Amino acid sequence: MLVVKDFVDYEVIDASLGMKYERWGKYYLLRPDPEVIWDNGDLSLKYKGKIDAIYHRNTSGGGYWENLKKLPDRWQVSYRDLVFNIKQMGFKHTGLFPEQAANWNFFIQKIVSSKRSIKVLNLFAYTGGASVACLFAGAHVVHVDSSRGMVEWAKENVNSSHLQKCSIRYLVDDVLKFVKREIRRGNQYDAIIMDPPSYGRGSNGEVWSLEKNLYELVSLCAEVLSDEPLFFQINSYTTGLSATVLHNLLSMIVNKKKQGNITSGEIGLPITTNQLLLPCGIYGRWESNE
């Protein structure tokens, strides 16, 4: 498991009965987490008076935030030299997945160590955590997401990290259609990152299904890899999808183009009050031997 241990502005303090108690900078949130099936007490009682907001999930799906104390519309947290804007969103989210810092570290190290110009394609790029990390390392980034709001948020994160003068291209587009156009244009990338959802819709209503479309997307992306690719990363939060599946896809498709090393597994966060680890999705990674 890849575990992030140096995110000073963020921590999972405790977890119990389907909830996790977190610190985001100076604010404390209580949010649902389906991985937390153990009983360590009722966190809303255990930390009474020390919670700024709770996300309550409805039995019919969705939910709402209950702010117990006054929270700003947005605030910032830093990871090393990277600065991200945090907001309370629908369906419990805040616009950042801190566990991904484990991958940001890898991207930065790999790009810097390459000592050459690297062009990165970030698909389903969300609010741009990976884009910011790659820009910080000196890469040229193409950032693609079907949500205009998420792309605007990514721009805010790039600006907050003082990387607005770096080389990045933002696109609101359907990922599959974009990659097919890049193949026709003859464009190539040294590194590809993707975080595909289980289900989604493109910018013009195109339907995405991970089970039906992931193999096709990885195959198409292999066609836009440069002759000397650096890495190919797939992240997933889809329940029931094994890291071995991602490993298999990379082995069948990417490793045929260029021999490299493939790793896969879980990503997690330490829980401060005990020695437990909170699993937070999976990853599959192909990387070059350079």
Tab-separated table of C-alpha atoms in Angstrom:
chain	number	residue	atom	x	y	z
A	1	MET	CA	0.000	0.000	0.000
A	2	LEU	CA	1.206	3.493	-0.852
A	3	VAL	CA	0.801	5.590	2.302
A	4	VAL	CA	1.090	9.367	2.675
A	5	LYS	CA	2.807	10.310	5.932
A	6	ASP	CA	3.949	13.893	5.374
A	7	PHE	CA	0.754	15.840	4.601
A	8	VAL	CA	1.113	18.406	7.402
A	9	ASP	CA	-2.086	20.322	6.550
A	10	TYR	CA	-4.254	17.199	6.475
A	11	GLU	CA	-4.796	14.158	8.666
A	12	VAL	CA	-7.322	11.450	9.398
A	13	ILE	CA	-7.575	11.739	13.163
A	14	ASP	CA	-10.020	8.907	13.821
A	15	ALA	CA	-12.393	6.563	11.983
A	16	SER	CA	-15.350	4.529	13.178
A	17	LEU	CA	-18.801	3.272	12.176
A	18	GLY	CA	-18.650	4.464	8.574
A	19	MET	CA	-17.255	7.920	9.378
A	20	LYS	CA	-13.830	9.585	9.401
A	21	TYR	CA	-12.816	12.593	11.477
A	22	GLU	CA	-10.342	14.762	9.559
A	23	ARG	CA	-8.358	17.967	9.907
A	24	TRP	CA	-8.167	20.143	6.795
A	25	GLY	CA	-5.799	22.923	7.772
A	26	LYS	CA	-7.452	24.430	10.852
A	27	TYR	CA	-10.919	23.013	10.128
A	28	TYR	CA	-12.279	19.684	11.342
A	29	LEU	CA	-14.736	17.677	9.265
A	30	LEU	CA	-16.677	14.475	9.907
A	31	ARG	CA	-17.446	12.655	6.656
A	32	PRO	CA	-18.761	9.217	5.614
A	33	ASP	CA	-16.340	6.554	4.416
A	34	PRO	CA	-17.660	3.133	3.321
A	35	GLU	CA	-14.322	1.436	4.121
A	36	VAL	CA	-14.725	2.165	7.844
A	37	ILE	CA	-16.710	-0.867	8.998
A	38	TRP	CA	-15.139	-1.111	12.467
A	39	ASP	CA	-16.503	0.303	15.737
A	40	ASN	CA	-14.294	2.772	17.597
A	41	GLY	CA	-17.126	4.718	19.168
A	42	ASP	CA	-19.526	7.385	17.941
A	43	LEU	CA	-17.218	10.085	16.559
A	44	SER	CA	-19.885	12.790	16.729
A	45	LEU	CA	-20.015	12.259	20.504
A	46	LYS	CA	-16.325	11.483	20.956
A	47	TYR	CA	-15.300	14.796	19.349
A	48	LYS	CA	-18.310	16.896	20.343
A	49	GLY	CA	-17.411	20.570	20.240
A	50	LYS	CA	-14.377	19.860	18.083
A	51	ILE	CA	-16.195	19.337	14.768
A	52	ASP	CA	-16.713	22.221	12.349
A	53	ALA	CA	-18.973	20.386	9.882
A	54	ILE	CA	-20.614	16.980	9.396
A	55	TYR	CA	-21.729	15.487	6.126
A	56	HIS	CA	-24.969	13.529	6.593
A	57	ARG	CA	-25.803	10.947	3.966
A	58	ASN	CA	-29.439	10.382	3.044
A	59	THR	CA	-30.790	6.842	2.886
A	60	SER	CA	-32.056	7.582	-0.626
A	61	GLY	CA	-28.628	8.751	-1.836
A	62	GLY	CA	-26.868	12.085	-1.686
A	63	GLY	CA	-26.796	14.095	1.492
A	64	TYR	CA	-26.041	17.494	2.988
A	65	TRP	CA	-23.484	19.404	5.052
A	66	GLU	CA	-24.343	20.519	8.575
A	67	ASN	CA	-22.014	23.338	9.596
A	68	LEU	CA	-21.671	23.341	13.367
A	69	LYS	CA	-19.329	26.324	13.258
A	70	LYS	CA	-18.845	29.101	10.722
A	71	LEU	CA	-16.731	27.947	7.796
A	72	PRO	CA	-15.410	30.086	4.932
A	73	ASP	CA	-16.707	29.449	1.420
A	74	ARG	CA	-13.226	28.163	0.650
A	75	TRP	CA	-9.879	27.783	2.343
A	76	GLN	CA	-6.441	26.497	1.404
A	77	VAL	CA	-4.249	23.582	2.420
A	78	SER	CA	-0.650	23.033	1.381
A	79	TYR	CA	1.301	19.924	0.556
A	80	ARG	CA	4.975	20.815	0.472
A	81	ASP	CA	5.122	23.637	-2.125
A	82	LEU	CA	1.689	22.888	-3.612
A	83	VAL	CA	-1.371	24.884	-2.499
A	84	PHE	CA	-4.945	23.677	-2.998
A	85	ASN	CA	-8.334	25.347	-2.600
A	86	ILE	CA	-10.846	23.452	-0.475
A	87	LYS	CA	-14.632	23.832	-0.661
A	88	GLN	CA	-17.595	21.902	0.723
A	89	MET	CA	-19.164	20.105	-2.233
A	90	GLY	CA	-22.182	17.896	-2.741
A	91	PHE	CA	-21.773	14.184	-2.045
A	92	LYS	CA	-19.312	14.789	0.816
A	93	HIS	CA	-16.336	15.937	-1.280
A	94	THR	CA	-13.922	18.825	-0.701
A	95	GLY	CA	-12.185	18.989	-4.092
A	96	LEU	CA	-9.016	17.171	-3.045
A	97	PHE	CA	-8.001	13.561	-2.388
A	98	PRO	CA	-4.999	13.874	-0.012
A	99	GLU	CA	-3.979	10.232	-0.441
A	100	GLN	CA	-3.005	11.082	-4.014
A	101	ALA	CA	0.049	12.887	-2.627
A	102	ALA	CA	1.722	9.468	-2.790
A	103	ASN	CA	1.356	9.632	-6.552
A	104	TRP	CA	2.280	13.320	-6.771
A	105	ASN	CA	5.597	12.458	-5.123
A	106	PHE	CA	6.259	9.792	-7.738
A	107	PHE	CA	5.338	12.091	-10.649
A	108	ILE	CA	7.629	14.848	-9.403
A	109	GLN	CA	10.560	12.522	-8.775
A	110	LYS	CA	10.192	10.744	-12.113
A	111	ILE	CA	9.866	13.953	-14.159
A	112	VAL	CA	12.755	15.730	-12.421
A	113	SER	CA	15.013	12.679	-12.672
A	114	SER	CA	14.361	12.303	-16.396
A	115	LYS	CA	16.288	15.535	-17.057
A	116	ARG	CA	14.364	16.066	-20.296
A	117	SER	CA	11.259	17.862	-21.472
A	118	ILE	CA	8.204	15.821	-20.478
A	119	LYS	CA	4.693	16.217	-21.873
A	120	VAL	CA	1.935	14.920	-19.570
A	121	LEU	CA	-1.677	14.083	-20.436
A	122	ASN	CA	-3.980	14.160	-17.388
A	123	LEU	CA	-7.404	12.626	-18.119
A	124	PHE	CA	-10.458	12.897	-15.835
A	125	ALA	CA	-8.192	15.503	-14.294
A	126	TYR	CA	-10.720	16.835	-11.752
A	127	THR	CA	-9.358	19.800	-9.751
A	128	GLY	CA	-5.817	19.212	-10.938
A	129	GLY	CA	-3.816	17.773	-8.050
A	130	ALA	CA	-1.706	15.691	-10.443
A	131	SER	CA	-1.513	18.554	-12.951
A	132	VAL	CA	-0.143	20.895	-10.289
A	133	ALA	CA	2.452	18.317	-9.208
A	134	CYS	CA	3.625	17.736	-12.790
A	135	LEU	CA	3.816	21.474	-13.484
A	136	PHE	CA	5.866	21.924	-10.323
A	137	ALA	CA	8.300	19.302	-11.651
A	138	GLY	CA	8.678	21.258	-14.898
A	139	ALA	CA	6.470	19.219	-17.229
A	140	HIS	CA	4.172	20.500	-19.970
A	141	VAL	CA	0.616	19.454	-19.026
A	142	VAL	CA	-2.603	18.910	-20.982
A	143	HIS	CA	-5.468	18.829	-18.462
A	144	VAL	CA	-8.760	17.267	-19.649
A	145	ASP	CA	-12.054	16.991	-17.766
A	146	SER	CA	-15.676	17.031	-18.923
A	147	SER	CA	-16.749	19.439	-16.142
A	148	ARG	CA	-16.131	23.122	-16.771
A	149	GLY	CA	-16.444	23.806	-13.049
A	150	MET	CA	-13.684	21.318	-12.221
A	151	VAL	CA	-11.411	22.795	-14.883
A	152	GLU	CA	-11.928	26.289	-13.437
A	153	TRP	CA	-11.118	24.917	-9.991
A	154	ALA	CA	-7.923	23.371	-11.390
A	155	LYS	CA	-6.917	26.799	-12.668
A	156	GLU	CA	-7.390	28.168	-9.144
A	157	ASN	CA	-5.091	25.466	-7.758
A	158	VAL	CA	-2.438	26.187	-10.373
A	159	ASN	CA	-2.609	29.897	-9.523
A	160	SER	CA	-2.522	29.251	-5.759
A	161	SER	CA	0.631	27.199	-6.266
A	162	HIS	CA	2.168	30.101	-8.233
A	163	LEU	CA	2.494	27.966	-11.360
A	164	GLN	CA	0.295	30.048	-13.682
A	165	LYS	CA	3.251	30.898	-15.898
A	166	CYS	CA	4.011	27.217	-16.497
A	167	SER	CA	2.984	25.318	-19.623
A	168	ILE	CA	-0.551	23.944	-19.197
A	169	ARG	CA	-3.484	23.582	-21.559
A	170	TYR	CA	-6.974	23.195	-20.089
A	171	LEU	CA	-9.703	21.365	-22.010
A	172	VAL	CA	-13.369	20.749	-21.206
A	173	ASP	CA	-13.946	17.657	-23.303
A	174	ASP	CA	-15.037	14.041	-23.436
A	175	VAL	CA	-11.918	12.001	-22.733
A	176	LEU	CA	-12.475	9.258	-25.302
A	177	LYS	CA	-13.233	11.720	-28.092
A	178	PHE	CA	-10.239	13.860	-27.168
A	179	VAL	CA	-7.776	10.959	-27.262
A	180	LYS	CA	-9.139	9.797	-30.633
A	181	ARG	CA	-8.572	13.289	-32.028
A	182	GLU	CA	-5.039	13.340	-30.625
A	183	ILE	CA	-4.319	10.081	-32.471
A	184	ARG	CA	-5.512	11.635	-35.746
A	185	ARG	CA	-3.447	14.759	-35.085
A	186	GLY	CA	-0.331	12.722	-34.369
A	187	ASN	CA	0.176	14.260	-30.919
A	188	GLN	CA	2.171	12.245	-28.395
A	189	TYR	CA	2.791	12.278	-24.641
A	190	ASP	CA	5.609	11.046	-22.445
A	191	ALA	CA	3.356	10.412	-19.459
A	192	ILE	CA	-0.359	9.681	-19.045
A	193	ILE	CA	-2.414	9.916	-15.858
A	194	MET	CA	-6.073	8.947	-15.570
A	195	ASP	CA	-8.579	8.698	-12.743
A	196	PRO	CA	-11.679	7.298	-14.471
A	197	PRO	CA	-15.001	7.293	-12.618
A	198	SER	CA	-17.270	4.259	-12.443
A	199	TYR	CA	-19.860	6.130	-14.448
A	200	GLY	CA	-20.052	9.609	-15.924
A	201	ARG	CA	-21.112	11.868	-18.748
A	202	GLY	CA	-18.936	13.798	-21.174
A	203	SER	CA	-19.153	17.490	-21.977
A	204	ASN	CA	-21.918	16.806	-24.521
A	205	GLY	CA	-23.729	14.071	-22.626
A	206	GLU	CA	-21.544	11.166	-23.743
A	207	VAL	CA	-21.932	8.180	-21.416
A	208	TRP	CA	-18.840	6.723	-19.749
A	209	SER	CA	-18.834	3.276	-18.119
A	210	LEU	CA	-15.599	2.057	-16.559
A	211	GLU	CA	-16.380	-1.616	-17.180
A	212	LYS	CA	-17.249	-1.011	-20.839
A	213	ASN	CA	-14.797	1.755	-21.756
A	214	LEU	CA	-11.601	1.463	-19.689
A	215	TYR	CA	-9.911	-1.168	-21.879
A	216	GLU	CA	-10.691	0.905	-24.973
A	217	LEU	CA	-9.369	4.095	-23.376
A	218	VAL	CA	-6.094	2.525	-22.221
A	219	SER	CA	-5.640	1.023	-25.693
A	220	LEU	CA	-6.195	4.401	-27.343
A	221	CYS	CA	-3.844	6.116	-24.904
A	222	ALA	CA	-1.106	3.631	-25.779
A	223	GLU	CA	-1.288	5.026	-29.311
A	224	VAL	CA	-0.450	8.553	-28.146
A	225	LEU	CA	2.493	7.492	-25.990
A	226	SER	CA	5.821	8.807	-27.208
A	227	ASP	CA	8.637	6.479	-28.295
A	228	GLU	CA	10.305	7.045	-24.918
A	229	PRO	CA	7.419	7.112	-22.415
A	230	LEU	CA	8.119	7.886	-18.775
A	231	PHE	CA	5.056	6.544	-16.933
A	232	PHE	CA	1.397	5.551	-17.319
A	233	GLN	CA	-0.764	5.803	-14.189
A	234	ILE	CA	-4.342	4.617	-13.608
A	235	ASN	CA	-6.135	5.469	-10.361
A	236	SER	CA	-9.545	4.194	-9.328
A	237	TYR	CA	-12.050	4.520	-6.504
A	238	THR	CA	-14.547	2.096	-8.044
A	239	THR	CA	-15.826	-0.338	-5.430
A	240	GLY	CA	-15.017	-3.942	-6.260
A	241	LEU	CA	-12.360	-3.190	-8.877
A	242	SER	CA	-9.122	-4.987	-8.072
A	243	ALA	CA	-5.681	-3.443	-8.458
A	244	THR	CA	-4.777	-6.643	-10.302
A	245	VAL	CA	-7.176	-5.632	-13.075
A	246	LEU	CA	-5.249	-2.387	-13.581
A	247	HIS	CA	-1.989	-4.353	-13.490
A	248	ASN	CA	-3.348	-6.686	-16.181
A	249	LEU	CA	-4.443	-3.824	-18.442
A	250	LEU	CA	-1.041	-2.155	-18.258
A	251	SER	CA	0.704	-5.469	-18.889
A	252	MET	CA	-1.473	-6.353	-21.885
A	253	ILE	CA	-1.478	-2.924	-23.509
A	254	VAL	CA	1.264	-0.540	-22.382
A	255	ASN	CA	4.032	-3.047	-21.791
A	256	LYS	CA	3.651	-4.290	-25.367
A	257	LYS	CA	4.630	-0.858	-26.630
A	258	LYS	CA	7.575	-0.446	-24.316
A	259	GLN	CA	9.003	-2.799	-21.701
A	260	GLY	CA	8.985	-1.325	-18.216
A	261	ASN	CA	8.084	-1.992	-14.582
A	262	ILE	CA	4.468	-2.424	-13.486
A	263	THR	CA	3.272	-2.008	-9.916
A	264	SER	CA	-0.242	-1.938	-8.477
A	265	GLY	CA	-1.980	-1.931	-5.141
A	266	GLU	CA	-3.905	0.152	-2.649
A	267	ILE	CA	-3.398	3.768	-1.646
A	268	GLY	CA	-4.012	4.731	1.950
A	269	LEU	CA	-3.767	7.217	4.786
A	270	PRO	CA	-2.592	6.664	8.354
A	271	ILE	CA	-5.071	7.213	11.172
A	272	THR	CA	-3.443	9.438	13.783
A	273	THR	CA	-5.027	8.008	16.944
A	274	ASN	CA	-4.027	4.392	16.275
A	275	GLN	CA	-1.852	2.230	14.055
A	276	LEU	CA	-4.573	1.553	11.474
A	277	LEU	CA	-4.431	2.468	7.789
A	278	LEU	CA	-7.454	3.750	5.889
A	279	PRO	CA	-7.634	2.328	2.330
A	280	CYS	CA	-8.438	5.044	-0.224
A	281	GLY	CA	-8.662	3.447	-3.655
A	282	ILE	CA	-6.240	1.600	-5.903
A	283	TYR	CA	-3.592	2.344	-8.492
A	284	GLY	CA	-1.825	0.651	-11.399
A	285	ARG	CA	1.439	2.110	-12.687
A	286	TRP	CA	3.729	1.401	-15.598
A	287	GLU	CA	7.071	3.189	-15.515
A	288	SER	CA	10.131	3.209	-17.681
A	289	ASN	CA	13.436	1.806	-16.523
A	290	GLU	CA	15.222	5.168	-16.892
